[in-house]
Amino acid sequence: MIKNISKYLVVIIIILVLFFWLSSGFYTIKSGEEAVILRLGKYKTTVSTAGLNWHMPSPIETANKVNVLEVKRLEFGYRTLEEGSHKQVAIYGDVPASESLMLTGDENMVNVETAIQYKITNAVDYFFNVKEPEQTLRIAAESAIRRVIANNILDEVLTENKFEIQQEIMNDLQKICDDYRLGVTILAVQLQDVYPPDEVDAAFKDVANAREDRNSYVNEAESY
């Protein structure tokens, strides 16, 4: 009698364990998400159907989810800790000064704060072609920004050529992403703020004032 009860108990435990193991394979995909399914560590399929889905439980299969509609953001030279609104100003964190400090084509130092917007457009490439895709993208973006700034003189970076510089950085970075097959599309590059280092700020202001005086004298001369 006791042996029969023990056998039934073992069977019930096995059934419960099996039930909970199988039920652990259920997962939910939200609108805009994709799930990359791995079977024994190798790519099997991509699921984009929103709602409740199921895969073979771990360790046989695993699901890596990513939102392919979300616009992500990289920041260089500054960090936004809390977005601003009509009720409060934005809160920013400290970053190393060297992150924004760059050399222009005419050998002037300038601080360039840049924001890059992107989204993941190929989840399989994003997960499997590069070991650390976000870190790789950050390094590639910083390299593209510094290269383009180094190809332009100070006046172009400060005022005259910002739109073209942003476009060049965007094209350069997208090419790198395509070459690496990162599965990422660059949506926008924005030079948020460009300003001289504190140590030479006074000299830059003197130069700017002298340029304004020159333009004023030229206008006066032409009027005369």
mmCIF file of C-alpha atoms in Angstrom:
data_model
loop_
_atom_site.group_PDB
_atom_site.id
_atom_site.type_symbol
_atom_site.label_atom_id
_atom_site.label_comp_id
_atom_site.label_asym_id
_atom_site.label_seq_id
_atom_site.Cartn_x
_atom_site.Cartn_y
_atom_site.Cartn_z
ATOM 1 C CA MET A 1 0.000 0.000 0.000
ATOM 2 C CA ILE A 2 2.717 2.462 1.010
ATOM 3 C CA LYS A 3 4.768 1.459 -2.033
ATOM 4 C CA ASN A 4 1.825 2.164 -4.365
ATOM 5 C CA ILE A 5 1.297 5.576 -2.771
ATOM 6 C CA SER A 6 5.002 6.354 -3.178
ATOM 7 C CA LYS A 7 4.862 5.386 -6.859
ATOM 8 C CA TYR A 8 1.824 7.628 -7.436
ATOM 9 C CA LEU A 9 3.532 10.471 -5.599
ATOM 10 C CA VAL A 10 6.668 10.148 -7.731
ATOM 11 C CA VAL A 11 4.551 10.132 -10.902
ATOM 12 C CA ILE A 12 2.622 13.217 -9.769
ATOM 13 C CA ILE A 13 5.872 15.062 -8.954
ATOM 14 C CA ILE A 14 7.317 14.157 -12.351
ATOM 15 C CA ILE A 15 4.153 15.370 -14.102
ATOM 16 C CA LEU A 16 4.184 18.657 -12.155
ATOM 17 C CA VAL A 17 7.879 19.244 -12.903
ATOM 18 C CA LEU A 18 7.283 18.502 -16.571
ATOM 19 C CA PHE A 19 4.253 20.822 -16.616
ATOM 20 C CA PHE A 20 6.141 23.748 -15.073
ATOM 21 C CA TRP A 21 9.132 23.148 -17.349
ATOM 22 C CA LEU A 22 6.967 23.174 -20.477
ATOM 23 C CA SER A 23 4.993 26.199 -19.293
ATOM 24 C CA SER A 24 8.256 28.142 -18.858
ATOM 25 C CA GLY A 25 8.472 28.222 -22.653
ATOM 26 C CA PHE A 26 5.565 30.663 -22.952
ATOM 27 C CA TYR A 27 6.550 34.275 -23.653
ATOM 28 C CA THR A 28 4.810 37.477 -24.737
ATOM 29 C CA ILE A 29 5.746 39.691 -27.670
ATOM 30 C CA LYS A 30 4.580 43.298 -27.515
ATOM 31 C CA SER A 31 3.681 45.371 -30.560
ATOM 32 C CA GLY A 32 6.864 46.393 -32.364
ATOM 33 C CA GLU A 33 8.959 43.619 -30.818
ATOM 34 C CA GLU A 34 10.670 40.671 -32.456
ATOM 35 C CA ALA A 35 11.926 37.518 -30.754
ATOM 36 C CA VAL A 36 14.975 35.725 -32.098
ATOM 37 C CA ILE A 37 14.680 32.042 -31.201
ATOM 38 C CA LEU A 38 17.835 30.023 -30.560
ATOM 39 C CA ARG A 39 17.877 26.236 -30.481
ATOM 40 C CA LEU A 40 20.875 24.859 -28.592
ATOM 41 C CA GLY A 41 22.618 28.198 -29.119
ATOM 42 C CA LYS A 42 22.024 28.382 -32.878
ATOM 43 C CA TYR A 43 19.608 30.635 -34.728
ATOM 44 C CA LYS A 44 16.296 28.926 -35.527
ATOM 45 C CA THR A 45 13.713 31.572 -36.457
ATOM 46 C CA THR A 46 12.436 35.106 -35.825
ATOM 47 C CA VAL A 47 8.962 35.598 -34.362
ATOM 48 C CA SER A 48 7.188 38.933 -34.802
ATOM 49 C CA THR A 49 3.587 37.926 -34.036
ATOM 50 C CA ALA A 50 2.394 40.012 -31.087
ATOM 51 C CA GLY A 51 0.781 38.174 -28.195
ATOM 52 C CA LEU A 52 1.438 34.905 -26.398
ATOM 53 C CA ASN A 53 3.946 32.565 -28.043
ATOM 54 C CA TRP A 54 5.762 29.398 -27.053
ATOM 55 C CA HIS A 55 9.164 27.857 -27.634
ATOM 56 C CA MET A 56 10.861 24.759 -26.275
ATOM 57 C CA PRO A 57 11.916 25.600 -22.724
ATOM 58 C CA SER A 58 15.487 26.367 -21.746
ATOM 59 C CA PRO A 59 18.073 24.987 -22.207
ATOM 60 C CA ILE A 60 16.760 23.618 -25.509
ATOM 61 C CA GLU A 61 15.511 26.950 -26.870
ATOM 62 C CA THR A 62 15.767 30.566 -25.746
ATOM 63 C CA ALA A 63 14.147 33.786 -26.965
ATOM 64 C CA ASN A 64 15.959 37.134 -27.305
ATOM 65 C CA LYS A 65 13.478 39.973 -27.667
ATOM 66 C CA VAL A 66 14.151 43.416 -29.137
ATOM 67 C CA ASN A 67 11.942 46.368 -30.069
ATOM 68 C CA VAL A 68 12.536 47.154 -33.743
ATOM 69 C CA LEU A 69 10.313 50.265 -33.685
ATOM 70 C CA GLU A 70 11.941 51.975 -30.696
ATOM 71 C CA VAL A 71 14.145 54.964 -31.534
ATOM 72 C CA LYS A 72 17.321 54.637 -29.471
ATOM 73 C CA ARG A 73 19.773 57.390 -28.647
ATOM 74 C CA LEU A 74 23.512 57.731 -28.139
ATOM 75 C CA GLU A 75 24.946 60.837 -26.481
ATOM 76 C CA PHE A 76 28.531 62.092 -26.727
ATOM 77 C CA GLY A 77 29.917 64.822 -24.487
ATOM 78 C CA TYR A 78 26.905 64.827 -22.183
ATOM 79 C CA ARG A 79 24.443 62.419 -20.542
ATOM 80 C CA THR A 80 20.743 63.055 -20.029
ATOM 81 C CA LEU A 81 19.679 61.614 -16.685
ATOM 82 C CA GLU A 82 16.134 62.938 -16.854
ATOM 83 C CA GLU A 83 14.339 64.474 -19.812
ATOM 84 C CA GLY A 84 13.016 67.985 -19.397
ATOM 85 C CA SER A 85 9.375 69.027 -19.663
ATOM 86 C CA HIS A 86 7.271 72.161 -19.353
ATOM 87 C CA LYS A 87 7.314 71.630 -15.574
ATOM 88 C CA GLN A 88 11.017 70.987 -15.008
ATOM 89 C CA VAL A 89 14.358 71.405 -16.726
ATOM 90 C CA ALA A 90 16.365 68.429 -17.947
ATOM 91 C CA ILE A 91 18.943 66.895 -15.605
ATOM 92 C CA TYR A 92 22.386 66.019 -16.982
ATOM 93 C CA GLY A 93 25.165 63.845 -15.599
ATOM 94 C CA ASP A 94 28.935 64.371 -15.636
ATOM 95 C CA VAL A 95 31.073 62.870 -18.398
ATOM 96 C CA PRO A 96 34.841 62.935 -18.996
ATOM 97 C CA ALA A 97 35.893 66.216 -20.619
ATOM 98 C CA SER A 98 37.919 64.299 -23.217
ATOM 99 C CA GLU A 99 34.752 62.760 -24.679
ATOM 100 C CA SER A 100 33.614 66.012 -26.307
ATOM 101 C CA LEU A 101 37.034 67.604 -26.900
ATOM 102 C CA MET A 102 38.039 67.335 -30.576
ATOM 103 C CA LEU A 103 40.571 68.742 -33.022
ATOM 104 C CA THR A 104 39.380 70.650 -36.098
ATOM 105 C CA GLY A 105 41.034 70.725 -39.509
ATOM 106 C CA ASP A 106 42.797 74.022 -38.744
ATOM 107 C CA GLU A 107 44.209 72.557 -35.490
ATOM 108 C CA ASN A 108 41.830 74.246 -33.064
ATOM 109 C CA MET A 109 40.374 72.459 -30.055
ATOM 110 C CA VAL A 110 36.594 72.493 -29.717
ATOM 111 C CA ASN A 111 33.960 70.765 -27.596
ATOM 112 C CA VAL A 112 31.345 68.968 -29.660
ATOM 113 C CA GLU A 113 28.248 67.543 -27.950
ATOM 114 C CA THR A 114 26.475 65.144 -30.286
ATOM 115 C CA ALA A 115 23.277 63.067 -30.221
ATOM 116 C CA ILE A 116 22.705 60.117 -32.544
ATOM 117 C CA GLN A 117 19.315 58.486 -33.068
ATOM 118 C CA TYR A 118 19.036 54.969 -34.452
ATOM 119 C CA LYS A 119 16.861 51.884 -34.432
ATOM 120 C CA ILE A 120 17.430 48.164 -34.825
ATOM 121 C CA THR A 121 16.144 47.026 -38.205
ATOM 122 C CA ASN A 122 17.561 43.486 -38.349
ATOM 123 C CA ALA A 123 17.396 41.652 -35.030
ATOM 124 C CA VAL A 124 19.390 38.620 -36.242
ATOM 125 C CA ASP A 125 22.294 40.760 -37.459
ATOM 126 C CA TYR A 126 22.168 42.841 -34.284
ATOM 127 C CA PHE A 127 22.416 39.822 -31.980
ATOM 128 C CA PHE A 128 24.843 37.611 -33.887
ATOM 129 C CA ASN A 129 27.212 39.526 -36.160
ATOM 130 C CA VAL A 130 28.979 41.566 -33.457
ATOM 131 C CA LYS A 131 29.665 40.482 -29.882
ATOM 132 C CA GLU A 132 28.707 43.796 -28.214
ATOM 133 C CA PRO A 133 26.621 45.698 -30.793
ATOM 134 C CA GLU A 134 25.774 48.764 -28.694
ATOM 135 C CA GLN A 135 29.383 49.274 -27.595
ATOM 136 C CA THR A 136 30.577 48.691 -31.155
ATOM 137 C CA LEU A 137 28.099 51.285 -32.427
ATOM 138 C CA ARG A 138 29.282 53.800 -29.813
ATOM 139 C CA ILE A 139 32.931 53.343 -30.801
ATOM 140 C CA ALA A 140 32.092 53.598 -34.507
ATOM 141 C CA ALA A 141 30.004 56.736 -33.908
ATOM 142 C CA GLU A 142 32.747 58.479 -31.935
ATOM 143 C CA SER A 143 35.256 57.605 -34.654
ATOM 144 C CA ALA A 144 32.982 59.030 -37.373
ATOM 145 C CA ILE A 145 32.340 62.247 -35.403
ATOM 146 C CA ARG A 146 36.044 62.871 -34.761
ATOM 147 C CA ARG A 147 36.996 62.131 -38.378
ATOM 148 C CA VAL A 148 34.429 64.556 -39.815
ATOM 149 C CA ILE A 149 35.255 67.314 -37.313
ATOM 150 C CA ALA A 150 38.947 66.897 -38.176
ATOM 151 C CA ASN A 151 38.093 67.445 -41.853
ATOM 152 C CA ASN A 152 36.463 70.835 -41.215
ATOM 153 C CA ILE A 153 37.874 74.122 -39.981
ATOM 154 C CA LEU A 154 36.658 75.745 -36.773
ATOM 155 C CA ASP A 155 34.303 78.290 -38.361
ATOM 156 C CA GLU A 156 32.526 75.543 -40.308
ATOM 157 C CA VAL A 157 32.055 73.474 -37.154
ATOM 158 C CA LEU A 158 30.856 76.414 -35.051
ATOM 159 C CA THR A 159 28.406 78.019 -37.431
ATOM 160 C CA GLU A 160 28.757 77.769 -41.183
ATOM 161 C CA ASN A 161 28.582 74.080 -42.066
ATOM 162 C CA LYS A 162 26.697 72.300 -39.300
ATOM 163 C CA PHE A 163 24.032 70.677 -41.476
ATOM 164 C CA GLU A 164 26.577 69.271 -43.943
ATOM 165 C CA ILE A 165 28.745 68.009 -41.076
ATOM 166 C CA GLN A 166 25.781 66.237 -39.467
ATOM 167 C CA GLN A 167 24.881 64.624 -42.793
ATOM 168 C CA GLU A 168 28.465 63.504 -43.398
ATOM 169 C CA ILE A 169 28.684 61.912 -39.940
ATOM 170 C CA MET A 170 25.371 60.144 -40.537
ATOM 171 C CA ASN A 171 26.454 58.756 -43.932
ATOM 172 C CA ASP A 172 29.859 57.730 -42.621
ATOM 173 C CA LEU A 173 28.392 55.947 -39.603
ATOM 174 C CA GLN A 174 25.713 54.180 -41.656
ATOM 175 C CA LYS A 175 28.402 52.824 -43.979
ATOM 176 C CA ILE A 176 30.317 51.427 -41.002
ATOM 177 C CA CYS A 177 27.129 49.802 -39.668
ATOM 178 C CA ASP A 178 26.448 48.257 -43.079
ATOM 179 C CA ASP A 179 30.028 46.995 -43.395
ATOM 180 C CA TYR A 180 29.830 45.379 -39.939
ATOM 181 C CA ARG A 181 26.279 44.138 -40.636
ATOM 182 C CA LEU A 182 25.142 45.564 -37.324
ATOM 183 C CA GLY A 183 21.459 45.478 -38.240
ATOM 184 C CA VAL A 184 21.106 49.162 -37.335
ATOM 185 C CA THR A 185 19.727 52.161 -39.245
ATOM 186 C CA ILE A 186 20.976 55.642 -38.318
ATOM 187 C CA LEU A 187 18.028 58.044 -38.258
ATOM 188 C CA ALA A 188 19.625 61.363 -37.311
ATOM 189 C CA VAL A 189 22.822 63.040 -36.132
ATOM 190 C CA GLN A 190 22.548 66.318 -34.228
ATOM 191 C CA LEU A 191 25.362 68.593 -33.082
ATOM 192 C CA GLN A 192 23.675 69.657 -29.858
ATOM 193 C CA ASP A 193 26.293 72.195 -28.811
ATOM 194 C CA VAL A 194 29.665 73.272 -30.178
ATOM 195 C CA TYR A 195 31.830 75.568 -28.066
ATOM 196 C CA PRO A 196 35.507 76.286 -27.355
ATOM 197 C CA PRO A 197 37.278 74.936 -24.233
ATOM 198 C CA ASP A 198 37.126 77.152 -21.148
ATOM 199 C CA GLU A 199 40.871 77.810 -21.304
ATOM 200 C CA VAL A 200 40.585 79.587 -24.669
ATOM 201 C CA ASP A 201 37.029 80.864 -24.441
ATOM 202 C CA ALA A 202 38.128 84.478 -23.907
ATOM 203 C CA ALA A 203 40.388 84.338 -26.959
ATOM 204 C CA PHE A 204 37.568 82.901 -29.056
ATOM 205 C CA LYS A 205 35.281 85.722 -27.949
ATOM 206 C CA ASP A 206 37.925 88.282 -28.921
ATOM 207 C CA VAL A 207 38.213 86.692 -32.359
ATOM 208 C CA ALA A 208 34.420 86.673 -32.751
ATOM 209 C CA ASN A 209 34.222 90.334 -31.715
ATOM 210 C CA ALA A 210 37.005 91.226 -34.130
ATOM 211 C CA ARG A 211 35.165 89.409 -36.931
ATOM 212 C CA GLU A 212 31.984 91.338 -36.150
ATOM 213 C CA ASP A 213 33.914 94.632 -36.122
ATOM 214 C CA ARG A 214 35.492 93.747 -39.465
ATOM 215 C CA ASN A 215 32.096 93.005 -41.010
ATOM 216 C CA SER A 216 30.738 96.244 -39.593
ATOM 217 C CA TYR A 217 33.634 98.266 -41.061
ATOM 218 C CA VAL A 218 33.213 96.547 -44.430
ATOM 219 C CA ASN A 219 29.497 97.373 -44.466
ATOM 220 C CA GLU A 220 30.175 100.964 -43.536
ATOM 221 C CA ALA A 221 32.807 101.270 -46.264
ATOM 222 C CA GLU A 222 30.484 99.779 -48.880
ATOM 223 C CA SER A 223 27.685 102.128 -47.799
ATOM 224 C CA TYR A 224 30.048 105.121 -48.079
#
